[in-house]
Amino acid sequence: MKHDYKKLQDDVRWEDISEGGLIYAEGNSVAVNTGDWRTNRPIWNEEKCKQCLLCFPVCPDSSIKLEGDKMSGINYYHCKGCGICANVCPFDAIDMVTEE
Ligand code: SF4
Ligand code: SF4
């Protein structure tokens, strides 16, 4: 999703911004698709995956998807392409490719 930053700037008035730019609403990060910034994309290879789940706790963006106690893919809306999951995977089940 592309953002119109000029429009965002025009729409936000200084009176609407909290002191110090603090955000008080909790749980709002899920609403922001930070995956837009990604330049590298992790590709999960389900056949190679042994479900060790080592990738799950190291992802800084909580983008390793689980179904029950099994990895089921990657949340590309929030994955920023850091490559940590691919780096820790002992079975080479995640490849990093350049984002198109
Ligand atoms: S670290 Fe690799 S093998 Fe383990 S769950 Fe993640 S992708 Fe699968
Ligand atoms: S590339 Fe980084 S942000 Fe994306 S799933 Fe892997 S560890 Fe998480």
XYZ file of C-alpha atoms and ligand atoms in Angstrom:
116
model
C 0.000 0.000 0.000
C 1.407 3.413 -0.984
C 0.903 6.342 1.360
C 0.228 9.889 0.204
C 2.541 11.594 2.699
C 1.757 15.078 1.368
C -1.939 14.487 2.027
C -1.150 13.078 5.472
C 0.845 16.218 6.276
C -1.967 18.433 5.068
C -4.613 16.504 7.013
C -2.840 16.542 10.390
C -3.090 19.810 12.299
C -0.566 20.640 14.995
C -3.426 20.916 17.496
C -4.154 17.203 16.932
C -0.621 16.031 17.753
C 0.035 14.920 21.327
C 2.804 16.559 23.345
C 6.092 14.939 22.284
C 4.266 12.964 19.600
C 3.370 10.308 22.182
C 0.893 7.602 21.201
C -1.484 6.629 24.003
C -3.670 4.036 22.254
C -2.431 0.516 22.874
C -2.166 -2.273 20.297
C -2.053 0.094 17.333
C 1.073 -1.312 15.647
C -0.980 -4.059 14.018
C -2.849 -1.397 12.041
C 0.326 -0.065 10.385
C 1.678 -2.095 7.474
C 5.376 -1.660 8.206
C 6.179 -4.339 5.622
C 5.958 -1.525 3.062
C 9.541 -0.598 3.976
C 10.964 -4.043 3.178
C 13.723 -4.382 0.568
C 14.356 -8.110 1.141
C 11.686 -10.785 1.426
C 11.938 -14.061 3.351
C 10.557 -17.032 1.427
C 9.511 -19.972 3.593
C 10.056 -23.433 2.148
C 7.466 -25.636 3.808
C 9.065 -28.885 2.564
C 12.392 -28.064 4.229
C 10.824 -26.746 7.445
C 11.145 -29.113 10.443
C 8.894 -27.015 12.691
C 11.642 -26.371 15.244
C 10.205 -22.846 15.745
C 13.623 -21.273 16.329
C 12.596 -18.520 13.935
C 9.503 -17.591 15.944
C 10.979 -15.923 19.060
C 13.750 -14.072 17.196
C 11.555 -12.195 14.741
C 11.555 -8.579 15.937
C 8.253 -7.904 14.197
C 6.279 -10.965 15.350
C 5.846 -11.871 11.708
C 6.292 -15.632 11.927
C 2.764 -16.978 11.648
C 1.656 -19.964 13.706
C -1.286 -22.283 13.383
C -1.517 -24.054 16.696
C 2.076 -24.990 17.523
C 3.279 -25.058 13.905
C 4.796 -22.414 11.700
C 2.406 -21.603 8.884
C 4.110 -18.786 7.004
C 5.203 -15.179 7.211
C 3.115 -12.095 7.770
C 4.292 -9.835 4.949
C 2.207 -6.914 6.183
C 4.628 -6.492 9.086
C 7.831 -8.357 8.136
C 10.587 -5.797 7.489
C 12.929 -8.276 5.800
C 15.718 -8.194 8.378
C 16.664 -11.807 7.615
C 17.127 -12.935 11.221
C 14.695 -15.829 10.716
C 16.674 -17.063 7.705
C 19.900 -16.678 9.661
C 18.779 -18.790 12.629
C 16.979 -21.504 10.659
C 19.144 -24.642 10.980
C 17.469 -26.283 7.985
C 17.788 -23.498 5.392
C 14.020 -23.401 5.144
C 13.914 -19.606 4.686
C 15.554 -17.877 1.717
C 16.004 -14.134 1.474
C 15.291 -12.620 -1.947
C 15.259 -9.062 -3.189
C 11.810 -7.505 -2.948
C 10.241 -6.813 -6.326
S 13.604 -22.108 12.036
Fe 13.406 -23.023 9.995
S 12.876 -25.187 10.352
Fe 12.505 -24.063 12.258
S 10.309 -23.488 12.164
Fe 11.492 -21.766 11.339
S 11.540 -22.117 9.126
Fe 10.937 -24.047 10.080
S 12.818 -11.266 7.820
Fe 12.920 -10.388 9.914
S 10.942 -9.383 10.199
Fe 10.695 -10.772 8.457
S 9.894 -12.689 9.325
Fe 12.137 -12.865 9.235
S 12.854 -12.176 11.271
Fe 10.727 -11.458 11.010
